[in-house]
Amino acid sequence: MENREQMNIVIVGHVDHGKSTVIGRLLADTDSLPEGKLEAVKEYCKKNSRPFEYAFLLDALKDEQAQGITIDTARCFFKTGKRDYIIIDAPGHIEFLKNMVTGASRAEAALLVIDAKEGIRENSKRHGHIVSMLGIKQVVVLVNKMDLVDFDSDVFNSIKSEFTEFLTKINIKPLNFIPISAFNGDNIAAASENTLWYEGPTVLAQLDGFANKKENRELPFRMPVQDIYKFTEENDDRRIVAGTVLSGNVKAGDEVVFLPSQKKSIISSIESFNTAPAETAYADQAVGFTLKTQIYIKPGELMVRTNEPLPVLSSRFRVNIFWVGHVPLIKNRNYKLKIGTMRISVKLVEILNIIDAAELNIDTFKDQVERHDVAECILETAKPIAFDAISDLELTGRFVMVDNYEISGGGIILEGVSDSENSL
Ligand code: GDP
């Protein structure tokens, strides 16, 4: 079977600014619709004396998908020559944010849609904020409904400069602004005759230009240690360090270091269960290692290679967390943090920003994180732990928080912070 590359993108914008129309257009212009669907919906509109809307097309598709049980109705697919795209729609912000922050889904890029006639709305800014909190780096702004402003470059440029100023404040550097009319198809798949003053790519060319995430095997080696086994034979004091490789690969002879203990050794052999020893262990394999020197390490440590980018080792870090606990997350109380196979006591020390996921209100003055809030905050563990910033390595940049034996939150680590930085 053909192995096509996939990319997840999110599309956000104020209601009625044209998200569904953009999606409908992308599906239609890339021939990604089931045969006859476009005609059927057009026919239906004609019969019922309604103007055709691309949004109806999406509704029709979703109705169909909803009848099957396996298809996620929040997802739409379209294909270009380069790859398959999955559009993660934001159906009800709570589920969307929960999935994005806790890692159930992850987007490589975001499209922000703004209505050229209405201009930037408060929601456009909130969505910008969310994209920033999710750590999405590839952001493109679509200035839609350009037909309603006569494709006037002044309107486009003033939205562009005003929104760029806002996005810069929240650490987003948009890759591009594209003037479009989703309804008419201007600059979606083909360059528009109506915007000769615009020299950038079309939406599709822009999407195909996005960088995708790397395959797990190509990333640095990371394995959370699950267990340490002793050999059963007498006089054999070797141990097997067991776990599932999250990313990268490792060979016998490679030097490895375990974190947080920082103990080093060299891999002697790679043992898989019920199979002959392997030369190399790869991402997603459950394996055991024997080491050249006897070191005492504990389950929960992160095993990495010394000749690759190392994870961060810190007890303080800046995170975005999605809280689902029935009781609010409060400062200076002990919670349990789970990251990889590590379980450790953790405290909330500072709240930097909160978005209420239901209303999308941004609140910087709250002193506790309530159910369904997304909060940017600083956490502190009882001892230093090993992790990667989410922008470096996703698999080791996610964590779960437990309150009273219940999973109460999940999140992503943005960066490690040192004590001195934090005491500013
Ligand atoms: P959503 O709420 O963001 O998904 O917005 P929709 O895609 O449903 O669009 C809202 C309304 O704007 C619909 O009536 C669309 O037909 C209309 N619309 C969307 N794109 C354009 C456009 O490029 N030009 C014009 N004139 N109308 C548009």
Coordinates of C-alpha atoms and ligand atoms in Angstrom, one line a residue:
M1 CA 0.0 0.0 0.0
E2 CA 1.1 3.5 -0.7
N3 CA 2.5 5.1 2.4
R4 CA 1.4 8.7 2.2
E5 CA 2.6 11.4 4.5
Q6 CA 0.0 12.9 6.8
M7 CA -0.2 16.4 8.4
N8 CA -2.6 17.7 10.9
I9 CA -3.7 21.3 10.7
V10 CA -6.2 23.3 12.7
I11 CA -8.3 26.0 11.4
V12 CA -9.7 28.7 13.7
G13 CA -11.5 32.0 13.4
H14 CA -14.4 34.0 14.6
V15 CA -17.8 32.5 13.7
D16 CA -19.0 33.4 10.2
H17 CA -15.6 34.5 9.1
G18 CA -15.5 31.6 6.7
K19 CA -13.8 28.5 8.2
S20 CA -16.3 26.0 6.8
T21 CA -16.2 27.6 3.5
V22 CA -12.4 27.5 3.4
I23 CA -12.5 23.8 4.3
G24 CA -15.2 23.1 1.7
R25 CA -13.2 24.8 -0.9
L26 CA -10.0 22.9 0.0
L27 CA -11.9 19.6 -0.3
A28 CA -13.5 20.6 -3.6
D29 CA -10.5 22.1 -5.2
T30 CA -8.3 19.1 -4.4
D31 CA -10.9 16.6 -5.6
S32 CA -11.1 15.1 -2.2
L33 CA -14.9 14.9 -2.1
P34 CA -16.8 11.7 -2.6
E35 CA -18.0 11.5 -6.2
G36 CA -21.1 13.4 -6.9
K37 CA -21.2 15.1 -3.5
L38 CA -20.7 18.6 -4.7
E39 CA -23.3 18.2 -7.4
A40 CA -25.8 16.6 -4.9
V41 CA -25.5 19.5 -2.5
K42 CA -25.8 22.1 -5.2
E43 CA -28.9 20.3 -6.5
Y44 CA -30.3 20.2 -3.0
C45 CA -29.8 23.9 -2.6
K46 CA -31.4 24.7 -5.9
K47 CA -34.4 22.6 -5.1
N48 CA -34.9 24.3 -1.8
S49 CA -34.3 27.8 -3.3
R50 CA -31.3 28.3 -1.1
P51 CA -28.0 29.7 -2.3
F52 CA -25.3 27.1 -2.4
E53 CA -22.9 27.2 0.6
Y54 CA -19.7 25.2 1.0
A55 CA -20.6 25.0 4.7
F56 CA -23.6 22.8 3.7
L57 CA -21.2 20.5 2.0
L58 CA -19.3 20.0 5.3
D59 CA -22.6 19.4 7.2
A60 CA -23.6 16.8 4.6
L61 CA -20.2 15.0 4.9
K62 CA -20.4 15.1 8.7
D63 CA -23.9 13.6 8.7
E64 CA -22.7 10.8 6.6
Q65 CA -19.7 10.2 8.8
A66 CA -21.8 10.3 11.9
Q67 CA -23.8 7.3 10.6
G68 CA -20.6 5.2 10.5
I69 CA -19.3 4.6 14.0
T70 CA -15.6 4.7 13.4
I71 CA -15.0 8.0 11.7
D72 CA -14.2 11.0 13.9
T73 CA -16.7 13.6 12.8
A74 CA -14.4 16.4 13.8
R75 CA -11.9 15.5 11.1
C76 CA -11.9 16.3 7.4
F77 CA -9.3 15.0 4.9
F78 CA -8.0 16.3 1.7
K79 CA -5.1 15.4 -0.5
T80 CA -2.5 17.2 -2.5
G81 CA 0.3 15.8 -4.6
K82 CA 2.5 16.1 -1.6
R83 CA 0.6 14.6 1.3
D84 CA -2.8 14.0 3.0
Y85 CA -4.1 16.7 5.3
I86 CA -6.3 16.2 8.3
I87 CA -8.2 19.3 9.3
I88 CA -8.9 19.3 13.0
D89 CA -12.0 21.3 13.4
A90 CA -12.7 22.8 16.8
P91 CA -16.1 21.4 17.7
G92 CA -16.9 22.8 21.1
H93 CA -13.7 24.3 22.4
I94 CA -13.5 22.1 25.5
E95 CA -12.9 18.8 23.7
F96 CA -10.7 20.5 21.2
L97 CA -8.4 22.1 23.7
K98 CA -8.4 19.0 25.9
N99 CA -7.3 16.9 22.9
M100 CA -4.7 19.4 21.8
V101 CA -3.2 20.1 25.2
T102 CA -3.1 16.5 26.4
G103 CA -1.8 15.1 23.2
A104 CA -4.7 13.1 21.9
S105 CA -4.2 15.1 18.8
R106 CA -1.5 17.4 17.7
A107 CA -1.3 19.9 14.9
E108 CA 1.8 20.9 12.9
A109 CA 0.2 24.1 11.6
A110 CA -2.7 26.5 12.1
L111 CA -4.8 28.6 9.7
L112 CA -6.4 31.7 11.3
V113 CA -9.3 33.0 9.3
I114 CA -10.2 36.7 9.4
D115 CA -13.1 38.3 7.6
A116 CA -11.7 41.3 5.5
K117 CA -14.8 43.3 5.9
E118 CA -15.4 42.7 9.6
G119 CA -11.7 42.9 10.5
I120 CA -10.0 41.5 13.6
R121 CA -12.5 40.6 16.4
E122 CA -11.9 39.7 20.0
N123 CA -12.2 36.0 19.1
S124 CA -9.5 36.3 16.4
K125 CA -7.2 37.4 19.2
R126 CA -8.4 34.6 21.5
H127 CA -7.7 32.1 18.8
G128 CA -4.3 33.5 18.3
H129 CA -3.7 33.0 22.0
I130 CA -4.8 29.4 21.9
V131 CA -2.6 28.7 18.9
S132 CA 0.3 30.2 20.8
M133 CA -0.5 28.2 23.9
L134 CA -0.6 25.0 21.9
G135 CA 2.9 25.7 20.8
I136 CA 2.0 25.6 17.1
K137 CA 4.8 27.4 15.2
Q138 CA 3.6 27.4 11.6
V139 CA 0.8 29.9 11.5
V140 CA -0.8 31.4 8.4
V141 CA -3.5 34.1 8.4
L142 CA -6.2 33.9 5.7
V143 CA -7.8 37.3 5.1
N144 CA -11.1 36.0 3.7
K145 CA -14.0 37.6 1.9
M146 CA -11.7 39.8 -0.1
D147 CA -14.5 40.0 -2.7
L148 CA -16.6 42.0 -0.2
V149 CA -13.9 44.7 -0.1
D150 CA -13.2 44.8 -3.8
F151 CA -9.9 43.0 -3.3
D152 CA -8.5 46.3 -2.0
S153 CA -4.9 45.8 -1.0
D154 CA -5.1 48.7 1.6
V155 CA -7.7 46.7 3.6
F156 CA -5.6 43.6 3.4
N157 CA -2.4 45.5 4.5
S158 CA -4.0 47.2 7.4
I159 CA -5.4 43.9 8.8
K160 CA -2.0 42.4 8.2
S161 CA -0.1 45.1 10.1
E162 CA -2.6 45.3 13.0
F163 CA -2.7 41.5 13.4
T164 CA 1.0 41.1 13.1
E165 CA 1.5 43.5 15.9
F166 CA -0.9 41.5 18.1
L167 CA 0.6 38.1 17.2
T168 CA 4.1 39.3 17.9
K169 CA 3.1 40.2 21.4
I170 CA 1.9 36.6 22.0
N171 CA 5.1 35.1 20.4
I172 CA 3.6 34.1 17.1
K173 CA 5.5 35.0 14.0
P174 CA 3.0 34.3 11.1
L175 CA 4.7 32.8 8.1
N176 CA 2.3 34.6 5.8
F177 CA -1.0 36.5 5.3
I178 CA -3.0 35.4 2.2
P179 CA -5.8 37.4 0.7
I180 CA -8.6 35.0 -0.3
S181 CA -12.2 34.6 -1.2
A182 CA -13.1 31.2 0.0
F183 CA -16.5 31.5 -1.6
N184 CA -15.1 32.2 -5.0
G185 CA -11.9 30.3 -4.7
D186 CA -9.4 33.2 -5.0
N187 CA -5.9 32.1 -4.0
I188 CA -7.1 28.8 -2.6
A189 CA -5.7 26.4 -5.2
A190 CA -4.9 28.9 -8.0
A191 CA -3.5 32.4 -7.9
S192 CA -6.2 35.0 -8.3
E193 CA -6.5 37.5 -11.1
N194 CA -8.1 39.8 -8.6
T195 CA -5.1 40.2 -6.4
L196 CA -2.3 40.9 -8.8
W197 CA -0.7 43.0 -6.0
Y198 CA -0.2 39.8 -3.9
E199 CA 2.9 37.9 -4.8
G200 CA 2.9 35.1 -2.2
P201 CA 1.7 31.5 -2.4
T202 CA -1.9 30.2 -2.6
V203 CA -3.3 28.4 0.4
L204 CA -2.5 25.0 -1.0
A205 CA 1.0 26.0 -2.0
Q206 CA 1.5 27.4 1.5
L207 CA 0.3 24.1 3.1
D208 CA 2.5 22.0 1.0
G209 CA 5.4 24.2 2.0
F210 CA 4.9 23.5 5.7
A211 CA 7.5 21.3 7.4
N212 CA 6.1 18.1 8.8
K213 CA 7.1 16.4 12.0
K214 CA 9.8 13.8 11.7
E215 CA 9.3 10.1 12.0
N216 CA 9.8 8.8 15.6
R217 CA 12.8 6.7 14.5
E218 CA 14.6 9.7 13.2
L219 CA 14.4 11.6 16.5
P220 CA 16.9 11.4 19.4
F221 CA 16.8 8.1 21.4
R222 CA 14.5 8.2 24.5
M223 CA 13.4 5.3 26.6
P224 CA 11.6 5.6 30.0
V225 CA 12.9 2.8 32.2
Q226 CA 10.0 0.6 33.1
D227 CA 11.7 -2.1 35.1
I228 CA 15.1 -3.6 36.1
Y229 CA 15.3 -7.4 36.0
K230 CA 17.9 -9.7 37.4
F231 CA 19.0 -12.8 35.5
T232 CA 17.7 -15.9 37.2
E233 CA 20.8 -18.0 36.8
E234 CA 23.1 -18.1 39.8
N235 CA 26.5 -16.3 39.5
D236 CA 25.1 -14.0 36.9
D237 CA 24.7 -10.6 38.4
R238 CA 23.8 -8.9 35.2
R239 CA 20.6 -6.9 35.0
I240 CA 18.3 -6.1 32.2
V241 CA 17.0 -2.6 31.9
A242 CA 13.5 -2.9 30.3
G243 CA 11.1 -0.5 28.7
T244 CA 9.5 0.7 25.5
V245 CA 11.6 2.9 23.2
L246 CA 9.7 6.1 22.6
S247 CA 11.8 7.6 19.9
G248 CA 15.1 7.1 18.0
N249 CA 17.3 4.1 17.9
V250 CA 20.2 2.6 19.8
K251 CA 22.8 -0.1 19.1
A252 CA 25.0 -2.3 21.1
G253 CA 28.2 -0.4 21.9
D254 CA 26.4 3.0 22.2
E255 CA 27.1 5.0 25.3
V256 CA 23.9 5.9 27.2
V257 CA 23.1 8.0 30.2
F258 CA 20.2 7.6 32.7
L259 CA 18.4 10.7 33.9
P260 CA 18.0 12.1 36.5
S261 CA 20.7 9.9 38.2
Q262 CA 23.2 10.8 35.4
K263 CA 24.7 7.4 35.5
K264 CA 26.4 6.3 32.3
S265 CA 27.2 3.0 30.7
I266 CA 27.6 1.3 27.4
I267 CA 25.0 -1.0 25.9
S268 CA 26.3 -4.6 25.8
S269 CA 23.3 -6.3 24.3
I270 CA 19.7 -5.8 23.2
E271 CA 17.3 -8.4 24.3
S272 CA 13.8 -8.7 22.9
F273 CA 11.3 -11.1 24.5
N274 CA 11.2 -14.5 22.9
T275 CA 13.5 -13.5 20.0
A276 CA 17.2 -13.6 19.4
P277 CA 19.2 -10.6 20.6
A278 CA 18.9 -7.7 18.1
E279 CA 21.5 -5.3 16.7
T280 CA 19.4 -2.2 17.0
A281 CA 16.4 -1.2 19.0
Y282 CA 13.9 1.3 17.4
A283 CA 11.0 3.5 18.5
D284 CA 7.9 1.6 19.6
Q285 CA 9.8 -1.7 20.5
A286 CA 9.6 -3.2 23.9
V287 CA 13.1 -4.2 24.7
G288 CA 15.6 -5.0 27.4
F289 CA 19.3 -3.9 27.6
T290 CA 22.2 -5.4 29.3
L291 CA 25.0 -2.9 30.1
K292 CA 28.8 -3.2 30.1
T293 CA 29.2 -1.9 33.6
Q294 CA 27.0 -2.6 36.6
I295 CA 25.1 0.6 37.5
Y296 CA 22.2 1.0 39.8
I297 CA 19.4 2.8 38.3
K298 CA 15.7 3.0 39.0
P299 CA 12.5 2.6 37.1
G300 CA 11.2 6.0 36.1
E301 CA 14.6 7.2 34.7
L302 CA 14.9 8.3 31.2
M303 CA 17.5 6.5 29.1
V304 CA 19.1 8.5 26.4
R305 CA 22.2 8.4 24.2
T306 CA 25.2 10.7 25.1
N307 CA 26.0 11.6 21.6
E308 CA 22.6 13.1 20.8
P309 CA 20.8 16.2 22.0
L310 CA 20.2 15.7 25.7
P311 CA 16.9 16.3 27.4
V312 CA 16.5 19.0 30.0
L313 CA 17.1 18.1 33.6
S314 CA 15.2 20.5 35.9
S315 CA 12.8 20.6 38.8
R316 CA 11.1 23.8 37.5
F317 CA 9.4 24.1 34.2
R318 CA 6.9 26.3 32.3
V319 CA 3.9 24.3 31.1
N320 CA 0.5 24.6 29.5
I321 CA -2.0 22.5 31.4
F322 CA -5.6 21.5 30.7
W323 CA -7.3 20.9 34.0
V324 CA -10.2 18.4 34.3
G325 CA -10.1 17.9 38.1
H326 CA -13.4 18.4 40.0
V327 CA -11.4 20.4 42.5
P328 CA -9.4 23.4 41.3
L329 CA -5.6 23.2 40.9
I330 CA -4.1 25.4 43.6
K331 CA -0.7 26.6 44.5
N332 CA 1.6 24.9 46.9
R333 CA -0.4 21.7 47.3
N334 CA 1.1 18.3 46.4
Y335 CA 0.0 16.6 43.3
K336 CA 1.5 13.6 41.5
L337 CA 3.1 14.2 38.1
K338 CA 3.5 11.3 35.6
I339 CA 5.9 11.7 32.8
G340 CA 7.2 8.7 30.9
T341 CA 7.5 6.1 33.7
M342 CA 8.4 8.7 36.3
R343 CA 6.0 9.4 39.2
I344 CA 6.9 12.3 41.3
S345 CA 5.4 14.8 43.7
V346 CA 4.8 18.2 42.1
K347 CA 3.5 21.7 43.1
L348 CA 2.0 24.6 41.2
V349 CA 4.2 27.6 42.0
E350 CA 3.0 30.3 39.6
I351 CA 0.1 30.9 37.3
L352 CA 1.1 33.0 34.2
N353 CA -2.1 32.9 32.1
I354 CA -5.4 31.3 32.1
I355 CA -7.9 30.6 29.3
D356 CA -11.3 29.5 30.3
A357 CA -11.9 26.8 27.6
A358 CA -15.7 27.1 27.5
E359 CA -15.9 30.9 27.1
L360 CA -12.3 31.5 25.7
N361 CA -11.9 34.3 28.2
I362 CA -8.3 35.1 29.0
D363 CA -7.7 35.9 32.6
T364 CA -4.3 36.7 34.0
F365 CA -5.4 37.4 37.6
K366 CA -6.9 34.1 38.7
D367 CA -5.1 32.4 41.5
Q368 CA -6.4 28.9 40.9
V369 CA -6.9 26.7 37.8
E370 CA -10.5 25.6 37.5
R371 CA -12.0 22.6 35.7
H372 CA -11.8 23.2 31.9
D373 CA -9.3 26.0 32.2
V374 CA -6.1 25.9 30.1
A375 CA -3.3 27.5 32.2
E376 CA 0.2 28.5 31.4
C377 CA 2.0 28.0 34.7
I378 CA 5.2 27.0 36.4
L379 CA 5.4 23.7 38.1
E380 CA 8.0 22.4 40.5
T381 CA 8.8 18.7 41.2
A382 CA 10.3 17.4 44.5
K383 CA 13.5 16.6 42.6
P384 CA 14.9 17.3 39.1
I385 CA 13.4 15.2 36.3
A386 CA 14.3 14.7 32.7
F387 CA 12.0 15.9 29.9
D388 CA 12.1 17.7 26.5
A389 CA 10.5 20.9 25.6
I390 CA 7.5 20.1 23.5
S391 CA 9.0 22.1 20.5
D392 CA 12.1 19.8 20.6
L393 CA 10.5 16.4 21.2
E394 CA 6.8 15.8 21.7
L395 CA 6.8 12.4 23.2
T396 CA 8.9 13.3 26.2
G397 CA 7.4 16.8 26.5
R398 CA 3.9 15.7 27.8
F399 CA 2.8 14.9 31.3
V400 CA -0.3 14.0 33.3
M401 CA -1.2 15.3 36.7
V402 CA -3.0 13.2 39.3
D403 CA -4.9 14.5 42.3
N404 CA -6.2 12.0 44.8
Y405 CA -5.6 9.0 42.5
E406 CA -7.6 10.6 39.7
I407 CA -6.1 12.0 36.5
S408 CA -6.9 15.7 36.8
G409 CA -4.9 17.4 34.2
G410 CA -2.6 16.9 31.2
G411 CA -0.2 19.2 29.5
I412 CA 2.9 20.0 27.6
I413 CA 6.2 21.3 28.8
L414 CA 7.3 24.5 27.1
E415 CA 10.7 24.9 28.8
G416 CA 12.7 24.3 31.9
V417 CA 13.2 27.4 34.1
S418 CA 16.0 27.9 36.5
D419 CA 15.4 29.1 40.0
S420 CA 17.2 32.4 39.4
E421 CA 15.1 33.2 36.3
N422 CA 12.0 32.5 38.3
S423 CA 12.8 34.6 41.2
L424 CA 12.8 37.7 39.1
Ligands
GDP1 P1 -17.6 29.7 9.7 O1 -18.7 30.0 10.8 O2 -16.3 30.4 10.1 O3 -17.4 28.3 9.4 O4 -18.2 30.5 8.4 P2 -18.8 29.9 7.1 O5 -17.8 29.2 6.3 O6 -20.1 29.2 7.5 O7 -19.2 31.3 6.4 C1 -20.1 32.2 6.9 C2 -20.8 33.0 5.8 O8 -19.8 33.7 5.0 C3 -21.5 32.0 4.8 O9 -22.7 32.6 4.4 C4 -20.5 32.0 3.6 O10 -21.1 31.8 2.4 C5 -19.9 33.4 3.7 N1 -18.6 33.4 3.1 C6 -17.5 32.6 3.4 N2 -16.5 32.9 2.6 C7 -16.8 34.0 1.8 C8 -16.2 34.7 0.8 O11 -15.0 34.5 0.5 N3 -16.9 35.7 0.3 C9 -18.2 36.0 0.6 N4 -18.8 37.0 0.0 N5 -18.8 35.3 1.5 C10 -18.2 34.3 2.1

